[in-house]
Amino acid sequence: MTLDTHDELTAEMASELTPETLRYVVRLRANEPPAVLDWEDVVSRGGRSARKVARVRGRIVAVAFATAVLVLAVPTALAIAFGRIDFGSSDPAPEAVVAEFATLDTAAPPDMAPQVDARQTRSVRTVTAGGVRYPLYVAPTRTGGFCYQWSGSFGGCDRLGTTPLSVSWGQRLVGGHVAAAYVDSVEVVLASGDRRPAEITWVSKPIDNGFFLFDPGSADHVVAVVAIADGRELTRQQPHRPALTTSPPALADLERAKEEVRIETPDGAASILAAPSRVGGRCYWIVLGGKTFSFWSSDGCLPAGYEVDRPAVRFLRTGSRTVIASVSNDEYTELEIVLDSGRVSRVPLRSFALASVPATEGAVTGVVVRGVGHRSHTFTAPADDRP
Amino acid sequence: MGATAGEIEHVYRSRYAAFRRALAAVTGSYDTAHDVVQEAFARALSARTQFRREGSLEAWIWRIAVRLAHQDRDQLARRPLDEPATNAIAIDGDPDLARAIRSLPPRRRLIFFLRYFAGLSYSDIAAVCDISEGTVAAALAQARESLSRELEEVVGR
């Protein structure tokens, strides 16, 4: 699971620069055009390069691959029962795939290692999307979750297996997983307005999740993925969820919502609210002048068992001021608000913090969240967080 | 041995902006930098079995990307090698910064961008540029001093 974070300039780096140079660096970083990630394009280009290499290497690799696909396709079909693939009787994944899964822990930062049990990686199924075949490999983690990979496309880990809906967005392809405990089906919403069911490959315990890969075709594209439970929309994800939302997170149990911190501003009250998620976990959102804002580009809720492992900061600009909202954990104690004049204001951070900076005092260029043991995260103020 | 596609995708998704930002300083535009980033990761993907894990995966991809960026720049015959490519860093209303950075020699500018715009460690920059950490430190100190001097002049006007 990936939470939306602003690009960081670490305190160590910032400390090497003079205030003048730092201010310019922060401004330049804040003024760059939006990122346009396109992993499918990378894969496509990589395929072209790989094909060149393959021609040089001859037919041996191609024959081996074709054999592997045949070996995978036939036995995995036998493991399907009652619409759910029995993980335990699925075939072991090829050694090369097992080796790849084994590196997931070594490649991750120490506190984010999924603790995957790579030896248990299974070949679950091969699906075809957009005319391309994608084998699905899945392995359990030692903490109740799983890692998965659509070979040649999306993959990821849900360390605890508690995320109700996780979506990966490609230029055209959309993929992801849903937790069987919470979700019955998935629908994709297309730009044309059509809603279509996504074919889900359900995998039995200990995975207990469904995996989907959807190709809308070249004439349309996916604008939202909706998880359905008991015939109703449980939650949804969009590729570019704006900071301003129309309502609190869909999963939030609003009857148990609590205002964690509140300040008054000339543009109305600002507050950070928290509520338990209806599927476990916890949701956070901001209200400013009666409008609702999300902390993250996902649905605003952390799945059960997941904690706020790093600070999140939102910059909300009204006509007269910038309101800064932060949610964190108890390892972080203070916000340093940096203005373009070079002035720094400090605000205590006790899991939550709100601050209001009038425009007359200058433009907010960034925030440094400081914590114990020299922990710090620096957030540059983006140009587009305007109510 | 080798890197997995998942590892490379992880670097791409978490570091795309840093790659594009730093490479824009070499290529002169964010659009071209985007293209270089895409191509660099594609080449890393197709050559991932050749990654020997002797350094970080990200540094290995950076080497590919920087080499491609320089090739791209070299192919633009209209722009001499020593001419700084700084269109991408001329932010609106901030010509002083562009001028200050333009004053840096190309290699020093690249090292400055790798450090402060891409967030690389001294050791990774050393690996990417095939120089020692001491040379990185010296280049950064010189770049900081030059920039500081240029910007102080602007402020002092």
Coordinates of C-alpha atoms in Angstrom, one line a residue:
Chain A
M1 CA 0.0 0.0 0.0
T2 CA 1.3 3.4 -0.9
L3 CA 0.3 6.6 0.8
D4 CA 0.5 9.9 -1.0
T5 CA 3.5 11.9 0.3
H6 CA 5.0 15.0 -0.9
D7 CA 8.5 14.9 -2.2
E8 CA 11.0 15.4 0.5
L9 CA 14.1 17.4 1.0
T10 CA 15.7 15.9 4.1
A11 CA 16.9 17.9 7.0
E12 CA 20.4 16.7 6.4
M13 CA 20.4 18.1 2.9
A14 CA 18.7 21.3 3.9
S15 CA 21.3 21.9 6.6
E16 CA 24.0 21.9 4.0
L17 CA 22.5 24.9 2.2
T18 CA 22.4 28.6 3.2
P19 CA 18.8 29.9 3.8
E20 CA 19.0 31.7 0.5
T21 CA 19.9 28.7 -1.5
L22 CA 17.5 26.5 0.4
R23 CA 14.6 28.8 -0.4
Y24 CA 15.4 28.7 -4.1
V25 CA 15.8 25.0 -4.1
V26 CA 12.4 24.6 -2.3
R27 CA 10.8 27.0 -4.8
L28 CA 12.1 25.3 -7.8
R29 CA 11.0 21.9 -6.5
A30 CA 7.6 23.3 -5.8
N31 CA 7.3 24.8 -9.3
E32 CA 8.1 21.7 -11.4
P33 CA 5.3 20.3 -13.6
P34 CA 3.2 17.4 -12.2
A35 CA 4.7 14.0 -12.4
V36 CA 3.4 11.7 -15.1
L37 CA 4.2 8.2 -14.2
D38 CA 3.7 5.6 -16.9
W39 CA 5.0 2.2 -15.9
E40 CA 3.3 0.5 -18.8
D41 CA 5.3 2.6 -21.1
V42 CA 8.4 1.5 -19.4
V43 CA 7.4 -2.2 -19.6
S44 CA 6.5 -1.7 -23.3
R45 CA 9.9 -0.1 -24.0
G46 CA 11.6 -2.7 -22.0
G47 CA 9.9 -5.4 -24.0
R48 CA 11.2 -3.9 -27.2
S49 CA 14.7 -3.9 -25.7
A50 CA 14.3 -7.4 -24.4
R51 CA 13.1 -8.6 -27.8
K52 CA 16.3 -7.3 -29.3
V53 CA 18.3 -9.2 -26.8
A54 CA 16.2 -12.3 -27.3
R55 CA 16.9 -12.3 -31.0
V56 CA 20.6 -12.3 -30.2
R57 CA 20.4 -15.1 -27.7
G58 CA 18.5 -17.4 -30.0
R59 CA 15.5 -19.5 -29.4
I60 CA 16.4 -21.3 -26.2
V61 CA 14.8 -18.7 -23.9
A62 CA 11.6 -18.6 -26.0
V63 CA 11.2 -22.3 -25.9
A64 CA 11.8 -22.4 -22.2
F65 CA 9.3 -19.6 -21.6
A66 CA 6.6 -21.4 -23.8
T67 CA 7.2 -24.6 -21.8
A68 CA 6.8 -22.7 -18.5
V69 CA 3.5 -21.1 -19.6
L70 CA 2.2 -24.5 -20.6
V71 CA 3.3 -26.0 -17.3
L72 CA 1.6 -23.1 -15.4
A73 CA -1.6 -23.0 -17.4
V74 CA -2.8 -26.6 -17.1
P75 CA -2.3 -27.4 -13.4
T76 CA -3.6 -24.1 -12.1
A77 CA -6.9 -24.6 -13.9
L78 CA -7.3 -27.8 -11.8
A79 CA -7.1 -25.8 -8.5
I80 CA -10.2 -23.8 -9.2
A81 CA -13.2 -24.8 -7.0
F82 CA -16.4 -23.0 -6.2
G83 CA -15.1 -19.9 -8.0
R84 CA -12.2 -19.6 -5.7
I85 CA -8.7 -20.9 -6.4
D86 CA -7.4 -23.1 -3.6
F87 CA -4.0 -21.6 -2.7
G88 CA -2.8 -24.7 -1.0
S89 CA -3.2 -26.9 -4.1
S90 CA -1.9 -24.4 -6.6
D91 CA 1.4 -25.2 -8.2
P92 CA 4.6 -23.8 -6.8
A93 CA 5.9 -20.9 -8.8
P94 CA 9.0 -21.3 -11.0
E95 CA 12.3 -21.0 -9.1
A96 CA 13.0 -17.7 -10.8
V97 CA 9.7 -16.2 -9.5
V98 CA 10.4 -17.5 -6.0
A99 CA 13.8 -15.9 -6.1
E100 CA 12.2 -12.6 -7.2
F101 CA 9.7 -12.7 -4.3
A102 CA 12.5 -13.5 -1.9
T103 CA 14.1 -10.2 -2.8
L104 CA 11.0 -8.2 -1.8
D105 CA 12.2 -8.1 1.8
T106 CA 15.8 -7.3 1.0
A107 CA 14.8 -4.5 -1.4
A108 CA 12.4 -2.8 1.1
P109 CA 13.4 -0.4 3.9
P110 CA 13.8 -2.3 7.1
D111 CA 10.5 -1.1 8.6
M112 CA 8.6 -1.7 5.5
A113 CA 9.7 -5.2 4.6
P114 CA 6.6 -7.3 3.9
Q115 CA 8.1 -10.4 5.5
V116 CA 7.1 -12.5 2.5
D117 CA 7.3 -16.3 2.7
A118 CA 8.8 -16.6 -0.8
R119 CA 9.1 -20.4 -0.6
Q120 CA 5.3 -20.5 -0.6
T121 CA 4.9 -18.6 -3.8
R122 CA 2.3 -20.2 -6.0
S123 CA 1.3 -19.9 -9.7
V124 CA -2.3 -19.1 -9.3
R125 CA -3.7 -18.4 -12.7
T126 CA -3.0 -16.8 -16.1
V127 CA -5.5 -14.2 -17.3
T128 CA -5.6 -12.4 -20.6
A129 CA -6.2 -8.6 -20.7
G130 CA -6.0 -6.5 -23.9
G131 CA -4.7 -9.6 -25.7
V132 CA -1.8 -10.1 -23.4
R133 CA -1.4 -13.0 -21.0
Y134 CA -0.5 -12.2 -17.4
P135 CA 0.4 -15.1 -15.1
L136 CA -0.5 -14.3 -11.5
Y137 CA 1.9 -15.3 -8.7
V138 CA 1.0 -15.0 -5.0
A139 CA 2.9 -15.6 -1.8
P140 CA 1.8 -15.2 1.9
T141 CA 3.6 -13.0 4.3
R142 CA 4.5 -14.1 7.9
T143 CA 2.2 -11.4 9.2
G144 CA -1.1 -12.5 7.7
G145 CA -0.9 -10.7 4.4
F146 CA 0.4 -11.5 1.0
C147 CA 2.6 -10.3 -2.0
Y148 CA 1.4 -10.7 -5.6
Q149 CA 2.6 -10.1 -9.1
W150 CA 0.9 -10.1 -12.4
S151 CA 3.9 -11.1 -14.4
G152 CA 4.8 -8.2 -16.7
S153 CA 2.5 -5.8 -14.9
F154 CA 1.3 -4.7 -11.5
G155 CA 2.3 -6.3 -8.2
G156 CA 2.7 -5.3 -4.6
C157 CA 2.2 -6.4 -1.0
D158 CA -0.4 -6.0 1.7
R159 CA 1.7 -6.9 4.7
L160 CA -1.2 -7.5 7.0
G161 CA -3.8 -8.5 4.4
T162 CA -6.4 -6.0 5.8
T163 CA -6.6 -3.5 2.9
P164 CA -10.2 -3.6 1.6
L165 CA -9.4 -2.2 -1.9
S166 CA -6.0 -1.4 -3.4
V167 CA -5.7 -0.2 -7.0
S168 CA -2.6 0.3 -9.2
W169 CA -3.1 2.6 -12.2
G170 CA -1.3 2.2 -15.5
Q171 CA -1.7 4.3 -18.5
R172 CA -4.5 2.0 -19.6
L173 CA -4.5 -1.1 -17.5
V174 CA -5.9 -1.0 -14.0
G175 CA -5.2 -3.7 -11.5
G176 CA -5.3 -4.5 -7.8
H177 CA -6.7 -6.6 -5.0
V178 CA -9.7 -6.7 -2.7
A179 CA -10.0 -8.4 0.7
A180 CA -12.5 -11.3 0.6
A181 CA -13.6 -10.5 4.1
Y182 CA -15.0 -7.1 3.1
V183 CA -15.7 -7.1 -0.6
D184 CA -18.0 -9.2 -2.9
S185 CA -17.2 -7.7 -6.3
V186 CA -15.5 -4.9 -8.1
E187 CA -16.8 -2.5 -10.7
V188 CA -14.8 -0.1 -12.9
V189 CA -16.2 3.3 -13.9
L190 CA -15.1 4.4 -17.3
A191 CA -14.7 7.9 -18.6
S192 CA -17.6 7.2 -21.0
G193 CA -19.8 6.7 -18.0
D194 CA -20.1 2.9 -18.4
R195 CA -19.7 0.7 -15.4
R196 CA -18.3 -2.7 -15.9
P197 CA -17.7 -5.6 -13.6
A198 CA -14.0 -6.5 -13.2
E199 CA -13.2 -10.2 -13.3
I200 CA -11.7 -11.2 -10.0
T201 CA -9.4 -14.1 -9.4
W202 CA -10.3 -15.1 -5.8
V203 CA -7.7 -17.0 -3.9
S204 CA -8.4 -19.0 -0.8
K205 CA -6.9 -18.6 2.7
P206 CA -4.2 -17.8 3.8
I207 CA -4.4 -15.2 1.0
D208 CA -8.2 -14.6 1.2
N209 CA -8.1 -11.9 -1.4
G210 CA -9.3 -11.3 -5.0
F211 CA -7.0 -10.0 -7.7
F212 CA -8.1 -8.1 -10.8
L213 CA -6.6 -6.7 -14.0
F214 CA -8.8 -4.7 -16.3
D215 CA -8.2 -3.3 -19.8
P216 CA -10.8 -0.8 -20.9
G217 CA -9.6 -0.8 -24.5
S218 CA -8.0 2.0 -26.3
A219 CA -11.1 4.0 -26.8
D220 CA -11.9 4.6 -23.1
H221 CA -10.2 4.8 -19.7
V222 CA -10.9 4.0 -16.1
V223 CA -11.8 6.9 -13.8
A224 CA -12.7 5.0 -10.7
V225 CA -12.6 1.5 -9.2
V226 CA -15.5 0.6 -6.9
A227 CA -15.5 -2.2 -4.3
I228 CA -19.0 -3.6 -3.7
A229 CA -20.2 -5.3 -0.5
D230 CA -23.8 -6.5 0.1
G231 CA -24.9 -4.8 -3.1
R232 CA -23.6 -1.4 -2.0
E233 CA -20.6 0.7 -2.7
L234 CA -18.1 0.1 0.1
T235 CA -15.3 2.3 -1.1
R236 CA -13.8 3.6 -4.3
Q237 CA -10.4 4.8 -5.6
Q238 CA -9.7 7.3 -8.3
P239 CA -6.4 7.8 -10.1
H240 CA -6.1 11.4 -9.2
R241 CA -8.1 12.1 -6.1
P242 CA -8.1 15.8 -5.4
A243 CA -7.4 17.2 -2.0
L244 CA -10.9 18.6 -1.9
T245 CA -13.5 15.9 -1.5
T246 CA -17.3 16.0 -1.2
S247 CA -17.5 14.0 2.0
P248 CA -15.5 12.3 4.7
P249 CA -13.9 8.9 3.8
A250 CA -16.5 6.4 2.7
L251 CA -15.3 3.9 5.2
A252 CA -15.4 6.2 8.2
D253 CA -17.8 5.4 10.9
L254 CA -19.1 8.9 11.3
E255 CA -21.1 8.2 14.4
R256 CA -17.8 7.6 16.2
A257 CA -16.0 10.5 14.6
K258 CA -13.9 12.7 16.9
E259 CA -12.6 16.2 16.4
E260 CA -8.9 15.8 17.3
V261 CA -7.8 19.5 16.9
R262 CA -9.5 22.7 15.9
I263 CA -8.5 26.3 15.2
E264 CA -10.6 29.3 14.2
T265 CA -9.6 31.3 11.1
P266 CA -11.3 34.2 9.3
D267 CA -12.2 31.7 6.6
G268 CA -14.0 29.5 9.1
A269 CA -13.1 26.8 11.6
A270 CA -10.4 24.3 10.6
S271 CA -10.4 20.9 12.2
I272 CA -8.9 17.4 11.9
L273 CA -11.3 14.6 12.4
A274 CA -10.7 10.9 13.0
A275 CA -13.0 8.0 13.1
P276 CA -12.8 4.2 13.1
S277 CA -13.0 2.6 9.7
R278 CA -16.1 0.3 9.2
V279 CA -13.7 -2.4 8.1
G280 CA -11.1 -1.9 10.9
G281 CA -8.4 0.7 10.8
R282 CA -8.8 4.4 11.2
C283 CA -9.8 7.3 8.9
Y284 CA -8.6 10.9 9.0
W285 CA -9.8 14.0 7.2
I286 CA -9.7 17.8 7.4
V287 CA -12.6 20.3 7.5
L288 CA -12.0 23.9 6.6
G289 CA -14.7 26.4 6.3
G290 CA -17.3 23.6 5.9
K291 CA -15.4 21.9 3.1
T292 CA -13.8 18.4 3.5
F293 CA -10.2 17.6 2.5
S294 CA -8.4 14.3 2.4
F295 CA -4.9 13.7 3.9
W296 CA -4.0 11.1 1.3
S297 CA -4.7 10.4 -2.3
S298 CA -6.1 7.0 -1.3
D299 CA -9.4 6.8 0.5
G300 CA -8.3 8.5 3.6
C301 CA -8.3 5.5 5.9
L302 CA -5.5 3.3 7.1
P303 CA -6.4 -0.5 7.0
A304 CA -6.6 -2.4 10.2
G305 CA -3.3 -2.9 11.9
Y306 CA -1.5 -0.2 9.9
E307 CA -0.4 2.9 11.8
V308 CA 0.6 6.3 10.7
D309 CA 4.2 5.4 10.1
R310 CA 5.3 8.8 8.8
P311 CA 3.9 12.2 9.0
A312 CA 1.4 13.5 6.4
V313 CA 1.0 17.2 5.7
R314 CA -1.7 19.1 3.7
F315 CA -1.3 22.7 2.6
L316 CA -4.7 24.3 2.1
R317 CA -4.7 27.8 0.6
T318 CA -7.6 30.1 0.9
G319 CA -7.6 33.6 -0.5
S320 CA -6.2 35.1 2.6
R321 CA -4.1 32.4 4.2
T322 CA -2.5 28.9 4.2
V323 CA -3.9 26.4 6.6
I324 CA -1.4 23.6 7.4
A325 CA -2.7 20.3 8.7
S326 CA -0.6 17.4 9.8
V327 CA -1.2 13.9 11.2
S328 CA 1.6 11.9 12.6
N329 CA 2.6 9.5 15.3
D330 CA 4.2 10.2 18.7
E331 CA 7.7 10.1 17.3
Y332 CA 7.2 13.5 15.8
T333 CA 6.8 16.6 18.0
E334 CA 7.0 19.8 16.1
L335 CA 6.1 21.5 12.8
E336 CA 8.5 24.1 11.4
I337 CA 6.7 26.3 8.9
V338 CA 9.0 27.9 6.5
L339 CA 7.9 31.1 4.8
D340 CA 9.4 32.5 1.6
S341 CA 10.9 35.3 3.6
G342 CA 13.0 32.8 5.3
R343 CA 11.1 33.2 8.6
V344 CA 10.3 30.0 10.5
S345 CA 7.3 29.4 12.8
R346 CA 7.1 26.5 15.1
V347 CA 3.9 24.6 16.0
P348 CA 3.7 21.8 18.5
L349 CA 2.7 18.4 17.0
R350 CA 0.9 15.9 19.2
S351 CA -0.2 13.3 16.6
F352 CA -2.2 16.2 15.0
A353 CA -1.4 19.8 14.3
L354 CA -3.2 22.7 12.6
A355 CA -1.7 26.1 11.8
S356 CA -3.0 29.1 9.9
V357 CA -0.6 31.5 8.2
P358 CA -2.0 34.8 6.9
A359 CA -0.9 35.6 3.4
T360 CA 0.2 39.0 4.7
E361 CA 3.0 37.2 6.5
G362 CA 4.3 35.7 3.3
A363 CA 3.9 32.5 1.2
V364 CA 4.4 29.2 2.9
T365 CA 7.1 27.3 1.0
G366 CA 7.3 24.2 3.1
V367 CA 7.1 22.4 6.4
V368 CA 9.7 20.4 8.3
V369 CA 8.2 17.9 10.7
R370 CA 10.7 17.2 13.4
G371 CA 10.8 14.4 15.9
V372 CA 12.8 12.5 18.4
G373 CA 16.2 11.2 17.5
H374 CA 16.8 13.8 14.8
R375 CA 13.9 12.4 12.8
S376 CA 12.6 14.9 10.3
H377 CA 10.6 15.0 7.1
T378 CA 10.4 18.0 4.9
F379 CA 7.4 18.8 2.7
T380 CA 7.4 21.4 0.0
A381 CA 4.1 23.3 -0.5
P382 CA 2.6 22.3 -3.8
A383 CA 0.9 24.9 -5.9
D384 CA -2.4 23.2 -6.4
D385 CA -3.8 22.6 -2.9
R386 CA -6.5 25.3 -3.2
P387 CA -10.0 24.9 -1.8
Chain B
M1 CA 21.9 -11.9 -8.7
G2 CA 20.0 -9.5 -10.8
A3 CA 17.1 -7.2 -9.8
T4 CA 13.5 -8.1 -10.1
A5 CA 11.0 -6.2 -12.2
G6 CA 9.1 -5.4 -8.9
E7 CA 12.2 -3.8 -7.4
I8 CA 12.7 -1.7 -10.5
E9 CA 9.1 -0.7 -10.6
H10 CA 9.3 0.3 -6.9
V11 CA 12.3 2.5 -7.6
Y12 CA 10.4 4.0 -10.6
R13 CA 7.2 4.7 -8.6
S14 CA 9.0 6.1 -5.6
R15 CA 11.7 8.1 -7.4
Y16 CA 10.3 9.1 -10.8
A17 CA 10.0 12.8 -9.8
A18 CA 13.6 12.9 -8.5
F19 CA 14.9 11.3 -11.7
R20 CA 13.0 13.7 -13.9
R21 CA 14.0 16.7 -11.8
A22 CA 17.7 16.0 -11.9
L23 CA 17.8 14.9 -15.5
A24 CA 16.0 18.0 -16.6
A25 CA 19.1 19.8 -15.6
V26 CA 21.1 17.8 -18.1
T27 CA 18.5 17.6 -21.0
G28 CA 17.1 21.1 -20.6
S29 CA 13.5 20.2 -20.5
Y30 CA 11.1 18.2 -18.3
D31 CA 9.6 16.6 -21.4
T32 CA 12.9 15.3 -22.6
A33 CA 13.8 14.3 -19.1
H34 CA 10.6 12.3 -18.8
D35 CA 11.5 10.4 -22.0
V36 CA 15.0 9.7 -20.7
V37 CA 13.6 8.4 -17.4
Q38 CA 11.2 6.1 -19.3
E39 CA 14.0 4.8 -21.5
A40 CA 16.4 4.4 -18.6
F41 CA 14.0 2.3 -16.6
A42 CA 13.1 0.3 -19.7
R43 CA 16.7 -0.5 -20.2
A44 CA 17.1 -1.4 -16.6
L45 CA 14.2 -3.7 -16.8
S46 CA 15.5 -5.5 -19.8
A47 CA 19.0 -5.7 -18.4
R48 CA 18.0 -6.4 -14.8
T49 CA 19.7 -9.8 -14.7
Q50 CA 23.0 -7.9 -15.2
F51 CA 22.6 -5.9 -12.0
R52 CA 25.3 -7.4 -9.7
R53 CA 24.1 -5.9 -6.4
E54 CA 27.5 -4.4 -5.8
G55 CA 25.8 -1.1 -5.1
S56 CA 22.3 0.1 -4.8
L57 CA 19.8 -0.6 -7.5
E58 CA 18.8 3.0 -7.7
A59 CA 22.4 4.1 -8.3
W60 CA 22.7 1.5 -11.0
I61 CA 19.6 2.9 -12.7
W62 CA 20.9 6.4 -12.2
R63 CA 24.1 5.5 -14.1
I64 CA 22.0 4.3 -17.0
A65 CA 19.8 7.4 -16.9
V66 CA 22.7 9.9 -16.7
R67 CA 24.4 8.2 -19.6
L68 CA 21.3 8.4 -21.7
A69 CA 20.7 12.0 -20.7
H70 CA 24.2 12.9 -21.9
Q71 CA 23.7 10.9 -25.1
D72 CA 20.4 12.8 -25.7
R73 CA 22.1 16.1 -25.1
D74 CA 25.0 15.2 -27.3
Q75 CA 22.7 14.3 -30.1
L76 CA 21.2 17.8 -30.0
A77 CA 24.0 19.2 -32.1
R78 CA 22.5 22.7 -32.0
R79 CA 23.6 22.8 -28.4
P80 CA 27.3 22.7 -27.6
L81 CA 28.3 20.3 -24.9
D82 CA 29.4 23.0 -22.6
E83 CA 26.3 25.1 -22.9
P84 CA 24.3 24.7 -19.8
A85 CA 20.9 23.2 -20.4
T86 CA 18.8 25.1 -17.9
N87 CA 15.5 25.9 -19.5
A88 CA 13.9 23.4 -17.1
I89 CA 15.2 25.3 -14.1
A90 CA 14.1 28.8 -15.2
I91 CA 11.0 28.8 -13.0
D92 CA 8.5 31.6 -13.5
G93 CA 9.5 34.8 -11.8
D94 CA 12.8 33.4 -10.7
P95 CA 15.4 34.2 -13.3
D96 CA 18.0 34.7 -10.7
L97 CA 18.0 31.1 -9.7
A98 CA 18.3 30.0 -13.3
R99 CA 21.2 32.4 -13.8
A100 CA 22.9 31.3 -10.7
I101 CA 22.6 27.6 -11.6
R102 CA 23.6 28.4 -15.2
S103 CA 26.8 29.7 -13.9
L104 CA 27.8 26.3 -12.6
P105 CA 29.9 24.0 -14.8
P106 CA 27.8 21.2 -16.2
R107 CA 29.3 18.4 -14.1
R108 CA 29.1 20.4 -10.9
R109 CA 25.5 21.3 -11.8
L110 CA 24.7 17.7 -12.3
I111 CA 26.2 16.7 -8.9
F112 CA 24.3 19.6 -7.3
F113 CA 21.0 18.4 -8.8
L114 CA 21.7 14.8 -7.8
R115 CA 22.2 15.9 -4.3
Y116 CA 19.5 18.6 -3.7
F117 CA 16.9 17.9 -6.3
A118 CA 17.1 14.1 -6.4
G119 CA 18.2 13.5 -2.9
L120 CA 21.1 11.1 -3.5
S121 CA 23.7 10.3 -0.9
Y122 CA 27.3 11.3 -1.4
S123 CA 28.2 7.6 -2.0
D124 CA 25.4 7.1 -4.6
I125 CA 26.5 10.3 -6.4
A126 CA 30.0 9.0 -6.4
A127 CA 28.8 5.7 -7.9
V128 CA 26.7 7.4 -10.5
C129 CA 29.4 9.8 -11.6
D130 CA 32.2 7.3 -11.2
I131 CA 34.2 9.6 -8.9
S132 CA 35.2 9.4 -5.3
E133 CA 33.1 10.7 -2.4
G134 CA 35.7 13.3 -1.7
T135 CA 35.3 14.6 -5.2
V136 CA 31.6 14.7 -4.7
A137 CA 32.0 16.7 -1.4
A138 CA 34.4 19.1 -3.0
A139 CA 32.1 19.6 -6.1
L140 CA 29.1 20.3 -3.8
A141 CA 31.0 22.7 -1.6
Q142 CA 32.2 24.6 -4.7
A143 CA 28.6 24.6 -6.1
R144 CA 27.1 25.8 -2.9
E145 CA 29.7 28.5 -2.6
S146 CA 29.1 29.7 -6.2
L147 CA 25.4 29.6 -5.8
S148 CA 25.4 31.3 -2.5
R149 CA 27.7 34.1 -3.8
E150 CA 25.4 34.6 -6.9
L151 CA 22.3 34.6 -4.9
E152 CA 23.7 36.9 -2.2
E153 CA 24.6 39.3 -5.0
V154 CA 20.9 39.2 -6.2
V155 CA 19.6 39.8 -2.7
G156 CA 22.1 42.6 -2.1
R157 CA 21.1 44.5 -5.1

